[in-house]
Tab-separated table of C-alpha atoms in Angstrom:
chain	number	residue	atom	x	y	z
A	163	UNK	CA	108.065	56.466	120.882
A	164	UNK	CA	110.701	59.128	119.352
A	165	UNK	CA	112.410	61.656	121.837
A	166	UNK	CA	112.332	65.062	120.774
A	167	UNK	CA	116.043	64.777	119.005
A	168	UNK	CA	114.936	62.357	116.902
A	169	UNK	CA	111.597	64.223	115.926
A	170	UNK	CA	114.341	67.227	114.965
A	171	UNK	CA	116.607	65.273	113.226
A	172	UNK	CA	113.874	64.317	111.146
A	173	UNK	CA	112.215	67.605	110.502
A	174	UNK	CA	116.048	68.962	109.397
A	175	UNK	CA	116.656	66.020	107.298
A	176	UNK	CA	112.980	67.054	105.493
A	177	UNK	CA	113.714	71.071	105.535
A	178	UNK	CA	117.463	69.938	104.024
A	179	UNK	CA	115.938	67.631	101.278
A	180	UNK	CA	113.101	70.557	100.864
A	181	UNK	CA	115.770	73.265	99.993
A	182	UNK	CA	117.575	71.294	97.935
A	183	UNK	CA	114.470	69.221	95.639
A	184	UNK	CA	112.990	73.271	95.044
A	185	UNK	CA	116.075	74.473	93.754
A	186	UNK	CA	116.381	71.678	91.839
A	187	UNK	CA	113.149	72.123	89.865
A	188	UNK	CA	113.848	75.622	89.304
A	189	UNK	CA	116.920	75.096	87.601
A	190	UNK	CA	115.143	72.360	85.852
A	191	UNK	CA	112.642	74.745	84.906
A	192	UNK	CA	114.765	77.074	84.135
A	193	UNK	CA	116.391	74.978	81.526
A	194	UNK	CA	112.950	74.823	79.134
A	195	UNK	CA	111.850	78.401	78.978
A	196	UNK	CA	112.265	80.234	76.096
A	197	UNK	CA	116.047	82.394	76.226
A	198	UNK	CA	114.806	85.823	75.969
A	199	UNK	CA	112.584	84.672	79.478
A	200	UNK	CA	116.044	83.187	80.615
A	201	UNK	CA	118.263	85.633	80.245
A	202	UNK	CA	115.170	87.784	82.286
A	203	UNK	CA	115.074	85.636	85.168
A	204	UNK	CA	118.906	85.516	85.526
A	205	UNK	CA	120.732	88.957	84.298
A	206	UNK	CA	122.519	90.802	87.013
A	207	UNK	CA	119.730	92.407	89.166
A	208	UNK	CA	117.389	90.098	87.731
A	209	UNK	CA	114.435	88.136	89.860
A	210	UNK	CA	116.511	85.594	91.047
A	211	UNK	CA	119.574	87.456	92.264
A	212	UNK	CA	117.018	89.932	94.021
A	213	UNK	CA	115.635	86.680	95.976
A	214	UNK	CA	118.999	86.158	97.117
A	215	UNK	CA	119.835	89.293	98.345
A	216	UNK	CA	116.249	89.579	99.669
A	217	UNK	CA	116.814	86.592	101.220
A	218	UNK	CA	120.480	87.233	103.032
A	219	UNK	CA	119.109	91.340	103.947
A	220	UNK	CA	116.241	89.670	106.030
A	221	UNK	CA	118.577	87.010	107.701
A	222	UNK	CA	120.993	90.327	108.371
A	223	UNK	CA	117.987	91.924	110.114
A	224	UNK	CA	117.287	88.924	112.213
A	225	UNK	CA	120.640	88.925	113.303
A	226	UNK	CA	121.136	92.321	114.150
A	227	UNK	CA	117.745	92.603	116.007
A	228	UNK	CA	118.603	89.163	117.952
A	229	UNK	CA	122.340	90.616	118.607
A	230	UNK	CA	120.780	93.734	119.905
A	231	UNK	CA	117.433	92.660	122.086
A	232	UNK	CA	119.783	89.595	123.331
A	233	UNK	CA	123.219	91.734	123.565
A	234	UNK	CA	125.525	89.384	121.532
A	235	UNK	CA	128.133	90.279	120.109
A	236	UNK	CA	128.477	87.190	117.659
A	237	UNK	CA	124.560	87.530	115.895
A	238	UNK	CA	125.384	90.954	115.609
A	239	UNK	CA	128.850	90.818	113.802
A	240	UNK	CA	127.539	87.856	111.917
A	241	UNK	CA	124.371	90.361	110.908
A	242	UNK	CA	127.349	92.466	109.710
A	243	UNK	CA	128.971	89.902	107.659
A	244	UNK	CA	125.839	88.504	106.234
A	245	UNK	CA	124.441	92.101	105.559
A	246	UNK	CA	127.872	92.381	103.410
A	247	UNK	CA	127.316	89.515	101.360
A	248	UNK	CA	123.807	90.608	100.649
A	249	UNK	CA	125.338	94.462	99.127
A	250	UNK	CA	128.209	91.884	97.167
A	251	UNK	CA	125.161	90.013	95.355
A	252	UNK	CA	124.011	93.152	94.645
A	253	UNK	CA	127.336	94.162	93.423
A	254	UNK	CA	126.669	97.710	95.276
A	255	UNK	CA	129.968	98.920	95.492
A	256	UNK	CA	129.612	99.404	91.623
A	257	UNK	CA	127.200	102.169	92.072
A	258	UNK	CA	130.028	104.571	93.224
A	259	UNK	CA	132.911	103.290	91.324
A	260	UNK	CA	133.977	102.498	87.557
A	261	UNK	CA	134.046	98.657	87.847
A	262	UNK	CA	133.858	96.231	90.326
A	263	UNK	CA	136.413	97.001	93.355
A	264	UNK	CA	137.093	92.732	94.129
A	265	UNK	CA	138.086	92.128	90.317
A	266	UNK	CA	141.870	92.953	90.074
A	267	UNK	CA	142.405	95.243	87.217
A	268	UNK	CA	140.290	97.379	89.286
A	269	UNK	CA	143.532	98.467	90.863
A	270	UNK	CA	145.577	98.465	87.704
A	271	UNK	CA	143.069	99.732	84.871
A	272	UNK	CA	144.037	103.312	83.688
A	273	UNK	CA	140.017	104.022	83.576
A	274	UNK	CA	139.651	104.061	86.906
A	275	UNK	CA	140.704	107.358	89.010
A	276	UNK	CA	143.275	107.204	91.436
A	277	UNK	CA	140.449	108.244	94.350
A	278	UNK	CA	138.690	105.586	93.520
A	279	UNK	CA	141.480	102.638	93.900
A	280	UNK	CA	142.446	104.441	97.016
A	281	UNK	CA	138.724	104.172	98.405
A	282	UNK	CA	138.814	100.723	96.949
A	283	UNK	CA	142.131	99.706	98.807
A	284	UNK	CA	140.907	101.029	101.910
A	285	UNK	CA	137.310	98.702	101.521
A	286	UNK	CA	138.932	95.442	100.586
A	287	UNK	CA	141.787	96.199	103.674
A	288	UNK	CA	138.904	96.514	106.195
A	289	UNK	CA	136.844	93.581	104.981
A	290	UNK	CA	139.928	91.439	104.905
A	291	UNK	CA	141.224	92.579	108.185
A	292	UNK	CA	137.777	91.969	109.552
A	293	UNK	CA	136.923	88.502	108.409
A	294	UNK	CA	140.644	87.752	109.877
A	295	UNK	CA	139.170	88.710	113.522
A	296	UNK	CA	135.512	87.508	113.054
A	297	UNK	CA	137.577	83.928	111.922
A	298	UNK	CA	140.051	84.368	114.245
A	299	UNK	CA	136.692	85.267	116.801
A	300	UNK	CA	134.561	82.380	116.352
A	301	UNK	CA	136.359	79.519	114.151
A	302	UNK	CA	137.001	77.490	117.227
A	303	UNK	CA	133.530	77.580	118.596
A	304	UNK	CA	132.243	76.779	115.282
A	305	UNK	CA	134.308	73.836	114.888
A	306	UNK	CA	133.233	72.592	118.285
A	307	UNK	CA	129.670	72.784	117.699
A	308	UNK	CA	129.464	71.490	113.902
A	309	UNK	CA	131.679	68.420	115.188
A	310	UNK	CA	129.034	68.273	118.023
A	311	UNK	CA	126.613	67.893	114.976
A	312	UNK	CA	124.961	71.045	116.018
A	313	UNK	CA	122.442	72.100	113.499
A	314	UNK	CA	122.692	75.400	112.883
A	315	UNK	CA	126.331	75.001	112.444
A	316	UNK	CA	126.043	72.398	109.622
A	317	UNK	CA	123.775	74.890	108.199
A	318	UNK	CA	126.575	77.696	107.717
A	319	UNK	CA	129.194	75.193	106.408
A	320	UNK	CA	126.408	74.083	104.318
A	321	UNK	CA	126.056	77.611	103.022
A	322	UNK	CA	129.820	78.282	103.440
A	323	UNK	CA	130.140	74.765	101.020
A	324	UNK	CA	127.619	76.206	98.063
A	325	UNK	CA	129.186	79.609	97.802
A	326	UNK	CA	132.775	77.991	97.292
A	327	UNK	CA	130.765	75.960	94.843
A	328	UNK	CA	129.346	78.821	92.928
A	329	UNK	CA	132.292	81.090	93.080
A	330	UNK	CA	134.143	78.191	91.610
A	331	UNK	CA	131.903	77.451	88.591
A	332	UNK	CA	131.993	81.694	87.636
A	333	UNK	CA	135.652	81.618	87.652
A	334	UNK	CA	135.963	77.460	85.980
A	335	UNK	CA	133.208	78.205	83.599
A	336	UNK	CA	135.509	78.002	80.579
A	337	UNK	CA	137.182	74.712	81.644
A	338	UNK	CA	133.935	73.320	82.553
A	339	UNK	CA	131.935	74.192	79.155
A	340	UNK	CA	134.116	71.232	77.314
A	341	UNK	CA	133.112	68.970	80.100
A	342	UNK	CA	129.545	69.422	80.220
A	343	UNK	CA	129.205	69.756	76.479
A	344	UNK	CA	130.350	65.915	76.423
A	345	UNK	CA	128.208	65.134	79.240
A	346	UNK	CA	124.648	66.762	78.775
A	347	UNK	CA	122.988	67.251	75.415
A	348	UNK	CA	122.798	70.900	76.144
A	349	UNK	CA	124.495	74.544	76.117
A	350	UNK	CA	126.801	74.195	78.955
A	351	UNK	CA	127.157	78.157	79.487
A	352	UNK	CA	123.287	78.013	79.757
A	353	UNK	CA	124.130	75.165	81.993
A	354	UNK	CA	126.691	77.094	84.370
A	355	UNK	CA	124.373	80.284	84.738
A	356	UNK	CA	121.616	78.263	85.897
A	357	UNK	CA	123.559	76.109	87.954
A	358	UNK	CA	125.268	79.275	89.490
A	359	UNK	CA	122.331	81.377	90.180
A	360	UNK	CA	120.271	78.753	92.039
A	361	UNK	CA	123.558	77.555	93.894
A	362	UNK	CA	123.294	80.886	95.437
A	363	UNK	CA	119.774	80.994	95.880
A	364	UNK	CA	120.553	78.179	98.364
A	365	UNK	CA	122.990	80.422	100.533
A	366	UNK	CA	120.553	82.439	102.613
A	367	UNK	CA	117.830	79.697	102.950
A	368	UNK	CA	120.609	77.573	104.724
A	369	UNK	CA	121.333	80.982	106.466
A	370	UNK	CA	117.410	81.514	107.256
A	371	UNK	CA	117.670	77.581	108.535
A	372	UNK	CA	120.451	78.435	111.008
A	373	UNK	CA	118.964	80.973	112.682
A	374	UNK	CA	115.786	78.893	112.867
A	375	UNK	CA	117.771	76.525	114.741
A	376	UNK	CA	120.135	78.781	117.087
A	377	UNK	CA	116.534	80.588	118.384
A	378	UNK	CA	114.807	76.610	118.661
A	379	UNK	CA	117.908	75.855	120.468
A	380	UNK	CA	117.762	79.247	122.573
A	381	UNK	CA	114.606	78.579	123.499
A	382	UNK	CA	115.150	74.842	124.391
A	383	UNK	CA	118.020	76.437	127.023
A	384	UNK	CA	115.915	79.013	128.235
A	385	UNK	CA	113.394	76.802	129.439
A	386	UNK	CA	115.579	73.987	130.999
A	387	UNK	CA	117.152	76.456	133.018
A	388	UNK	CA	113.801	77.658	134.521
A	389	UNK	CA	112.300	73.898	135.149
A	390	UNK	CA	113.019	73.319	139.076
């Protein structure tokens, strides 16, 4: 008969393999519409940008509320930094200024007022300085637990891993087009949008998954400690 951390190693090695087999039919799916539908589904702001931030605002909820009712510090700064992430997919910060403050002729372009690099400069110095301390906060106890094989740890770095990933196909795209042109019978920018969008799309479920298994792992505490 299985013990219960066997039964859970399972189910995560099912949810893992679940994640990754839907996103994979999307972007197979995604590869035999019609382009006008394509360039729909994944334009800035299009469906499946909005599931991603969708998907990373409700995961900043759940960690606010659970830093909040359970007064800790770390779900609620990590609501913080997720909650972030989810206005960067949304590229928000281009609402109130001329171009995008994280791309570096932001700072140098002529077309953008001197107000608005100064605002700018002041945003990207307190998101640096802060994911310095939330690092410097909670590296070590990550470390611990993901070599511990905790799950909700080898969730993040999941997460952490596909975002790397992504961000390095948008700025490799050009280098990789050659590649994947003598690899795949097909467009290879086509290729790299697809591949980029649903790479993300995988960020907040692995998010999602994590705090699934902190609160199953909460739980599990909660009632050891109050068996006699």
């Amino acid at each position: 008969m299985m013990n219960r951390a066997t039964v859970r190693a399972q189910k995560n090695t099912i949810e893992f393999f679940s994640i990754f087999l839907l996103l994979t039919i999307l972007g197979i799916t995604l590869l035999y519409v019609p382009e006008d539908l394509l360039d729909l589904l994944i334009e800035e702001n299009g469906p499946i940008e909005m599931m991603t931030a969708v998907g990373l605002f409700v995961a900043a909820v759940l960690l606010l509320w659970s830093g909040y009712m359970k007064r800790q510090q770390f779900h609620f700064t990590s609501g913080i930094v997720v909650l972030c992430l989810g206005l960067r997919e949304l590229d928000f910060h281009c609402r109130f200024t001329t171009m995008g403050i994280f791309k570096s002729r932001f700072f140098l372009s002529e077309k953008v007022p001197v107000n608005e690099k100064n605002i700018g400069a002041i945003i990207v110095l307190l998101m640096f300085f802060g994911l310095i301390w939330y690092t410097k906060a909670y590296y070590k106890r990550f470390m611990i637990n993901l070599r511990n094989g905790q799950m909700a740890s080898i969730c993040i770095a999941l997460a952490m891993g596909i975002a790397i990933f992504s961000k390095t196909l948008d700025r490799m795209s050009d280098q990789l087009n050659a590649l994947i042109s003598s690899l795949l019978f097909i467009d290879p920018t086509t290729f790299i949008r697809i591949l980029e969008e649903t790479s993300e799309l995988a960020i907040p479920f692995f998010i999602l998954l994590a705090i699934m298994e902190n609160r199953h792992g909460y739980q599990n505490r909660s009632s050891s400690s109050q068996r006699p």
